[in-house]
Structures are given as structure tokens and as C-alpha cells.
């Protein structure tokens, strides 16, 4: 039992510093220890599976996360307890990550209410659930509500953990992205610059939270036309993500896709095609492909071919992407695909 407890704490600590692959290995070993236990209450296995589900979500292994969470729900009956709250939280995160925001919404709302009733309304547990619910609101185009929740989470974490803590930095990045999407780029940029400085003072240079900060700052800089400067930040973000997730991990797909977008903005269409093709390959390497993400990558690739005067190739890619967009039930992606498909056809008309 002592070794199991140490393994659980070490796996959790590794996850918090972004070493997801090592955290997963240790977590699996800890779960095997729980199975070999002395027949006590199942809470230890539930805790292990909750941790493994969280790590699996971070690594993009949604099938494994769903398996762990499904087993956890069977092992506990009272979802109002703290362990049950973790199950609700992770299950909501799984639904959101797999493009099921309407399924995630009641779970995320319930998780925040339970967190507020069980513990300190200004505690870290509440901050976590604020971010989770805010992300669901964001997916449902309720951006003002999302920003309100993100601000609340950052205020709690700054007070309890400090500005440079990895959790604070990650959620500052989430808030800044929402502000940018709402057109508040000035505030977003100021938050990101300040958070990156604080992270450096805390020694979190190689954490995925820094990669997130760099990515969002690069997007703002790109919008101003400073494409080369933004590319340096995006490359650094990719290197950090590769260190955390492993070379060839599907979790690198967004970073590679961002480099492709940067190449597009620099009119480097051939380079963009290479990067988008790599991002698609990484998406397809996942145990369970997320349809809307794959459709988005294919759309970017089609745009690159179109701008590179390869109209027929663009049309073929769009036709391949369309079933994925329909399967994902993402109206916006579907509409954009239709527009691009029409453009490709129109360009071939006499």
C-alpha cells in the first residue's frame, strides 16, 4: 500500500509538470498494484483510473480515457463524493474533447456546483471546474460567459499559487485565447507577455503551459504581420510539446498545423502543404480519430493546394474531408468546406 501511494503521488506530480508519457507508465503500474490489493474498498482503483483518464486526455488517447472513466462510474455509486466529482469532471472533459459539447454541458455545470458545495468556493477545485465549464461555453459560442469563468479561475489561481505557477499560466493562456477571439487582442497580449515572464521566473520553461502561452502570443503577432517572429515562437512550442508527449505523438498535430498556417501567411505554400500533411498523419495516428479536427486539417491542406494553383488536388482533398466534417456535426467547418469546394469547382469553369 505504501508503494502504491508513492506511485500514485509520483504519477500525479509527473502529470502536473507535463511529463505525460512517464506519468502514464507509472500510473498503469500503480493501477496494477491496486488490482493486487487486499480486497479493500474500491476507492484506490477509482482514484488510479481517474488519474489515468486525466493523463490519457492530455495525451489525446480518448478511447483509454473513456474506458477508465466507464470503469470508475461502475465502481462508485454516490457521484456527490469527491471521487465522484473527479469522475464527472473527467467525463465532461472527454465529451468536450470528442466534440460532444451538449453532452459535456450538464456534467460541467454539475461539477462546478458540486465543487462549490463540497469545498472552498475560492479554492483550486472550483477554479478547475470554472475552466472546464468555460471551455464548454466557448464551444457553444457563449464567449462572454466563458470569459467570465476563465477570469474567475485565473483570479483564484493567482491568489493561491502565484502568477508563474504552471496551472495559472495554462489558464491565463486559455483566457487570452478567448479574449483574442472576442477581439480584445490588447488585453490578451498583455496577459500573455506578463505570464511568460512570470513562468520564466518560476522555472517552467519546458512545460506545456509555456507552449500554450507561446502559441497564443504567436497568433496575435501573426495577425499584426510579424510572421517570422511568430514562427520562432511556434517552433519553440512544438519542441516543448514533443518533449512532453514524445516525438510522433498525435498531440503534436496542433503545433505542426500552426506552423502550416504560419507558412500560408508567409506565402510559402509548398512548405505549408508539407506541414499540413504531417499534421493530418499525426491526427490519423490516434487510437480514435477526432473527426472535426481531421476535417479542419484537411481543409487547411486544401487551401494550401488551392493557393498553390493546384485546384484539382484541392478539390479531391475537400471531397475527402467532407464526410469527416459531417460525422463531426460541426456546422461551421461544414459550411467553410462547402465554400472552398465551390471555389475549386468555379475556378475550373470556362
Coordinates of C-alpha atoms in Angstrom, one line a residue:
X1 CA 0.0 0.0 0.0
X2 CA 2.8 2.4 0.8
X3 CA 4.5 1.8 -2.6
X4 CA 1.1 2.2 -4.3
X5 CA 0.5 5.6 -2.6
X6 CA 4.0 6.8 -3.6
X7 CA 3.4 5.6 -7.2
X8 CA 0.1 7.5 -7.3
X9 CA 1.7 10.7 -6.0
X10 CA 4.7 10.5 -8.3
X11 CA 2.4 9.8 -11.3
X12 CA 0.3 12.8 -10.4
X13 CA 3.3 15.0 -10.0
X14 CA 4.8 14.0 -13.3
X15 CA 1.5 14.8 -15.0
X16 CA 1.4 18.3 -13.4
X17 CA 4.9 19.1 -14.8
X18 CA 3.9 17.9 -18.3
X19 CA 5.7 14.5 -18.3
X20 CA 2.6 12.7 -19.5
X21 CA 4.3 9.6 -21.0
X22 CA 6.2 8.8 -17.8
X23 CA 3.2 9.7 -15.7
X24 CA 1.1 7.2 -17.8
X25 CA 3.6 4.4 -17.3
X26 CA 3.8 4.9 -13.6
X27 CA 0.0 5.3 -13.3
X28 CA -0.6 1.9 -15.1
X29 CA 1.9 0.2 -12.7
X30 CA 0.0 1.8 -9.8
X31 CA -3.3 0.6 -11.1
X32 CA -1.9 -3.0 -11.3
X33 CA -0.9 -2.6 -7.7
X34 CA -4.5 -1.6 -6.8
X35 CA -5.8 -4.7 -8.5
X36 CA -3.4 -6.8 -6.5
X37 CA -4.5 -5.2 -3.2
X38 CA -6.1 -6.9 -0.2
X39 CA -9.7 -6.5 -1.2
X40 CA -10.4 -3.2 0.5
X41 CA -12.8 -0.6 -0.8
X42 CA -12.6 0.3 -4.5
X43 CA -11.7 3.9 -3.9
X44 CA -8.0 3.3 -4.6
X45 CA -8.7 1.9 -8.0
X46 CA -11.2 4.7 -8.8
X47 CA -8.5 7.2 -7.9
X48 CA -6.0 5.5 -10.1
X49 CA -8.4 5.3 -13.0
X50 CA -9.4 9.0 -12.6
X51 CA -5.7 9.9 -12.8
X52 CA -5.1 7.7 -15.8
X53 CA -8.2 9.1 -17.5
X54 CA -6.8 12.7 -17.0
X55 CA -3.4 11.7 -18.3
X56 CA -5.0 9.9 -21.3
X57 CA -7.0 13.1 -22.1
X58 CA -3.8 15.1 -22.0
X59 CA -2.2 12.6 -24.4
X60 CA -5.2 12.6 -26.7
X61 CA -6.0 8.9 -26.1
X62 CA -9.8 9.3 -25.8
X63 CA -10.5 5.6 -26.1
X64 CA -8.4 4.8 -23.0
X65 CA -9.9 7.8 -21.1
X66 CA -13.4 6.6 -21.8
X67 CA -12.5 3.0 -20.7
X68 CA -11.1 4.3 -17.3
X69 CA -14.0 6.6 -16.7
X70 CA -16.6 3.9 -17.5
X71 CA -15.0 1.6 -15.0
X72 CA -14.8 4.3 -12.4
X73 CA -18.5 5.0 -12.7
X74 CA -19.3 1.3 -12.1
X75 CA -17.1 1.3 -9.0
X76 CA -18.8 4.2 -7.2
X77 CA -22.4 4.9 -6.5
X78 CA -22.5 8.3 -4.9
X79 CA -21.3 10.8 -7.5
X80 CA -21.6 13.6 -5.0
X81 CA -18.5 12.5 -3.1
X82 CA -15.1 14.0 -4.0
X83 CA -14.0 10.9 -6.0
X84 CA -17.3 11.0 -7.9
X85 CA -16.7 14.7 -8.6
X86 CA -13.5 13.8 -10.3
X87 CA -15.3 11.2 -12.5
X88 CA -17.9 13.8 -13.5
X89 CA -15.2 16.3 -14.3
X90 CA -13.1 14.0 -16.4
X91 CA -16.1 12.6 -18.2
X92 CA -17.2 16.1 -19.1
X93 CA -13.7 16.8 -20.4
X94 CA -13.8 13.7 -22.5
X95 CA -17.1 14.6 -24.1
X96 CA -15.9 18.1 -24.9
X97 CA -12.6 16.9 -26.4
X98 CA -14.5 14.5 -28.6
X99 CA -16.8 17.2 -29.9
X100 CA -19.8 16.5 -27.8
X101 CA -20.3 19.8 -26.0
X102 CA -24.1 19.3 -25.4
X103 CA -23.3 16.1 -23.6
X104 CA -20.5 17.8 -21.7
X105 CA -22.6 20.8 -20.6
X106 CA -24.7 19.3 -17.8
X107 CA -21.7 17.4 -16.4
X108 CA -19.6 20.5 -16.4
X109 CA -22.3 22.6 -14.8
X110 CA -23.0 19.9 -12.1
X111 CA -19.3 19.6 -11.4
X112 CA -18.9 23.3 -10.7
X113 CA -22.0 23.3 -8.4
X114 CA -20.7 20.2 -6.5
X115 CA -17.2 21.7 -6.2
X116 CA -18.7 24.9 -4.7
X117 CA -20.8 23.0 -2.2
X118 CA -18.1 20.4 -1.2
X119 CA -15.1 22.8 -0.7
X120 CA -14.0 26.3 -0.7
X121 CA -15.8 28.5 -3.3
X122 CA -12.5 30.2 -3.9
X123 CA -10.5 27.0 -3.9
X124 CA -8.5 25.4 -6.7
X125 CA -11.2 22.7 -7.2
X126 CA -13.6 25.4 -8.1
X127 CA -11.1 27.1 -10.4
X128 CA -10.6 23.8 -12.3
X129 CA -14.4 23.4 -12.8
X130 CA -14.7 27.1 -13.9
X131 CA -12.2 26.5 -16.7
X132 CA -13.9 23.2 -17.7
X133 CA -17.3 24.8 -17.9
X134 CA -15.9 27.9 -19.7
X135 CA -14.4 25.7 -22.4
X136 CA -17.8 24.1 -23.0
X137 CA -19.4 27.5 -23.1
X138 CA -16.8 28.5 -25.6
X139 CA -17.5 25.5 -27.8
X140 CA -21.2 26.5 -27.7
X141 CA -20.4 30.1 -28.8
X142 CA -21.2 31.6 -25.4
X143 CA -17.9 33.5 -25.3
X144 CA -18.9 36.2 -22.7
X145 CA -19.9 33.5 -20.2
X146 CA -16.7 31.6 -20.9
X147 CA -14.5 34.7 -20.4
X148 CA -16.2 35.4 -17.0
X149 CA -15.4 31.9 -15.8
X150 CA -11.9 32.0 -17.1
X151 CA -11.3 35.3 -15.3
X152 CA -12.6 33.8 -12.0
X153 CA -10.3 30.8 -12.3
X154 CA -7.2 32.9 -13.0
X155 CA -8.0 35.2 -10.1
X156 CA -8.3 32.2 -7.7
X157 CA -5.1 30.6 -9.0
X158 CA -3.1 33.8 -8.9
X159 CA -4.1 34.3 -5.3
X160 CA -3.3 30.8 -4.2
X161 CA -0.5 29.7 -6.5
X162 CA 1.1 32.8 -7.9
X163 CA 1.4 34.2 -11.4
X164 CA 4.2 31.9 -12.6
X165 CA 2.7 28.6 -11.5
X166 CA 2.0 26.2 -14.4
X167 CA -1.7 25.9 -13.6
X168 CA -2.1 29.7 -13.6
X169 CA -0.1 30.1 -16.8
X170 CA -2.2 27.5 -18.6
X171 CA -5.4 29.2 -17.6
X172 CA -4.1 32.6 -18.5
X173 CA -3.4 31.2 -21.9
X174 CA -7.0 29.9 -22.1
X175 CA -8.4 33.3 -21.1
X176 CA -6.1 35.1 -23.5
X177 CA -7.3 32.9 -26.4
X178 CA -10.9 33.7 -25.6
X179 CA -10.2 37.4 -25.4
X180 CA -8.5 37.3 -28.8
X181 CA -11.5 35.5 -30.2
X182 CA -13.6 38.3 -28.7
X183 CA -11.5 41.0 -30.4
X184 CA -9.7 42.1 -27.1
X185 CA -6.2 41.5 -28.5
X186 CA -4.6 44.2 -26.5
X187 CA -5.6 42.7 -23.1
X188 CA -4.8 39.2 -24.4
X189 CA -1.3 40.2 -25.5
X190 CA -0.6 41.9 -22.2
X191 CA -1.7 38.9 -20.2
X192 CA 0.4 36.5 -22.3
X193 CA 3.6 38.6 -22.1
X194 CA 3.2 39.0 -18.3
X195 CA 2.6 35.3 -17.8
X196 CA 5.6 34.2 -19.9
X197 CA 7.8 36.5 -17.8
X198 CA 6.4 35.1 -14.6
X199 CA 6.8 31.5 -15.9
X200 CA 10.5 32.1 -16.6
X201 CA 11.0 33.3 -13.0
X202 CA 9.3 30.1 -11.8
X203 CA 11.5 27.8 -14.0
X204 CA 8.6 26.5 -16.1
X205 CA 10.4 27.0 -19.4
X206 CA 9.8 23.4 -20.7
X207 CA 6.2 22.9 -19.5
X208 CA 3.3 22.5 -22.0
X209 CA 1.7 25.6 -20.3
X210 CA 4.6 27.7 -21.8
X211 CA 3.9 26.1 -25.2
X212 CA 0.3 27.2 -24.9
X213 CA 1.3 30.8 -24.0
X214 CA 3.8 31.0 -26.9
X215 CA 1.2 29.7 -29.4
X216 CA -1.4 32.2 -28.4
X217 CA 1.1 35.1 -28.4
X218 CA 2.3 33.9 -31.8
X219 CA -1.2 34.1 -33.2
X220 CA -1.6 37.7 -32.1
X221 CA 1.8 38.6 -33.6
X222 CA 0.9 36.9 -36.8
X223 CA -2.3 39.0 -37.0
X224 CA 0.0 42.1 -37.0
X225 CA 2.0 40.7 -39.9
X226 CA 5.1 39.7 -37.9
X227 CA 5.1 36.2 -39.4
X228 CA 8.8 35.4 -39.0
X229 CA 8.9 36.3 -35.3
X230 CA 5.7 34.3 -34.7
X231 CA 7.3 31.2 -36.4
X232 CA 10.1 31.2 -33.9
X233 CA 7.6 31.0 -31.1
X234 CA 5.7 28.3 -32.8
X235 CA 8.8 26.2 -33.3
X236 CA 9.6 26.6 -29.6
X237 CA 6.1 25.5 -28.7
X238 CA 6.5 22.4 -30.9
X239 CA 9.8 21.5 -29.2
X240 CA 8.2 21.8 -25.8
X241 CA 5.2 19.6 -26.8
X242 CA 7.5 17.0 -28.3
X243 CA 9.5 16.8 -25.1
X244 CA 6.3 16.4 -23.0
X245 CA 4.4 14.0 -25.3
X246 CA 7.1 12.2 -27.2
X247 CA 8.2 12.5 -30.9
X248 CA 5.4 11.4 -33.2
X249 CA 2.7 11.8 -30.7
X250 CA -0.8 12.7 -32.1
X251 CA -0.8 15.6 -29.6
X252 CA 1.8 17.4 -31.8
X253 CA -0.7 17.8 -34.6
X254 CA -2.0 21.2 -33.5
X255 CA 1.6 22.5 -33.2
X256 CA 2.5 21.3 -36.7
X257 CA -0.8 22.7 -38.0
X258 CA 0.1 26.1 -36.6
X259 CA 3.4 26.0 -38.4
X260 CA 1.5 25.3 -41.6
X261 CA -0.8 28.3 -41.1
X262 CA 2.3 30.4 -40.5
X263 CA 3.7 29.2 -43.8
X264 CA 0.5 30.1 -45.5
X265 CA 0.7 33.6 -44.1
X266 CA 4.2 33.9 -45.4
X267 CA 3.0 32.7 -48.9
X268 CA 5.2 29.6 -48.5
X269 CA 2.6 27.3 -49.9
X270 CA 4.8 24.2 -50.7
X271 CA 6.1 24.3 -47.1
X272 CA 2.6 24.7 -45.8
X273 CA 1.5 21.6 -47.7
X274 CA 4.3 19.5 -46.1
X275 CA 3.3 20.7 -42.6
X276 CA -0.4 20.2 -43.1
X277 CA 0.2 16.7 -44.5
X278 CA 2.3 15.9 -41.4
X279 CA -0.5 17.2 -39.1
X280 CA -3.0 15.0 -40.8
X281 CA -0.8 12.0 -40.4
X282 CA -0.5 12.7 -36.7
X283 CA -4.2 13.1 -36.3
X284 CA -4.8 9.7 -38.1
X285 CA -2.3 8.0 -35.8
X286 CA -4.7 8.4 -32.8
X287 CA -6.5 5.4 -31.4
X288 CA -9.8 7.2 -32.1
X289 CA -9.7 9.9 -34.7
X290 CA -11.5 13.1 -33.8
X291 CA -13.5 13.8 -36.9
X292 CA -13.8 17.6 -36.7
X293 CA -10.0 18.0 -36.1
X294 CA -9.2 15.8 -39.1
X295 CA -11.6 17.8 -41.2
X296 CA -10.0 21.1 -40.1
X297 CA -6.5 19.8 -41.0
X298 CA -7.8 18.6 -44.4
X299 CA -9.4 22.0 -45.0
X300 CA -6.1 23.8 -44.4
X301 CA -4.3 21.4 -46.7
X302 CA -6.9 22.1 -49.4
X303 CA -6.5 25.8 -49.0
X304 CA -2.7 25.5 -49.4
X305 CA -3.1 23.5 -52.6
X306 CA -5.6 26.0 -53.9
X307 CA -3.3 28.9 -53.2
X308 CA -0.5 26.9 -54.9
X309 CA -2.6 26.8 -58.0
X310 CA -3.3 23.0 -57.6
X311 CA -7.0 23.2 -58.0
X312 CA -7.8 19.6 -58.8
X313 CA -5.8 18.4 -55.8
X314 CA -7.6 20.9 -53.6
X315 CA -11.0 19.6 -54.8
X316 CA -10.0 16.0 -54.1
X317 CA -8.9 16.8 -50.6
X318 CA -12.1 18.7 -49.9
X319 CA -14.2 15.8 -51.1
X320 CA -12.3 13.5 -48.7
X321 CA -12.7 16.0 -45.8
X322 CA -16.5 16.4 -46.2
X323 CA -17.5 13.0 -44.7
X324 CA -15.4 13.8 -41.6
X325 CA -17.0 17.2 -41.3
X326 CA -20.5 15.7 -41.5
X327 CA -19.6 13.0 -39.0
X328 CA -18.4 15.6 -36.5
X329 CA -21.6 17.6 -36.9
X330 CA -19.7 20.8 -37.0
X331 CA -21.8 23.3 -38.9
X332 CA -19.1 25.9 -39.2
X333 CA -16.4 23.6 -40.6
X334 CA -19.0 22.1 -43.0
X335 CA -20.0 25.5 -44.4
X336 CA -16.4 26.5 -44.9
X337 CA -15.7 23.2 -46.7
X338 CA -18.7 23.8 -49.0
X339 CA -17.5 27.3 -49.8
X340 CA -14.0 26.0 -50.6
X341 CA -15.3 23.1 -52.6
X342 CA -17.5 25.6 -54.6
X343 CA -14.5 27.8 -55.2
X344 CA -12.5 24.9 -56.5
X345 CA -15.3 24.0 -59.0
X346 CA -15.9 27.5 -60.0
X347 CA -12.3 28.1 -60.8
X348 CA -12.4 25.3 -63.4
X349 CA -15.5 26.7 -65.2
X350 CA -14.9 28.3 -68.6

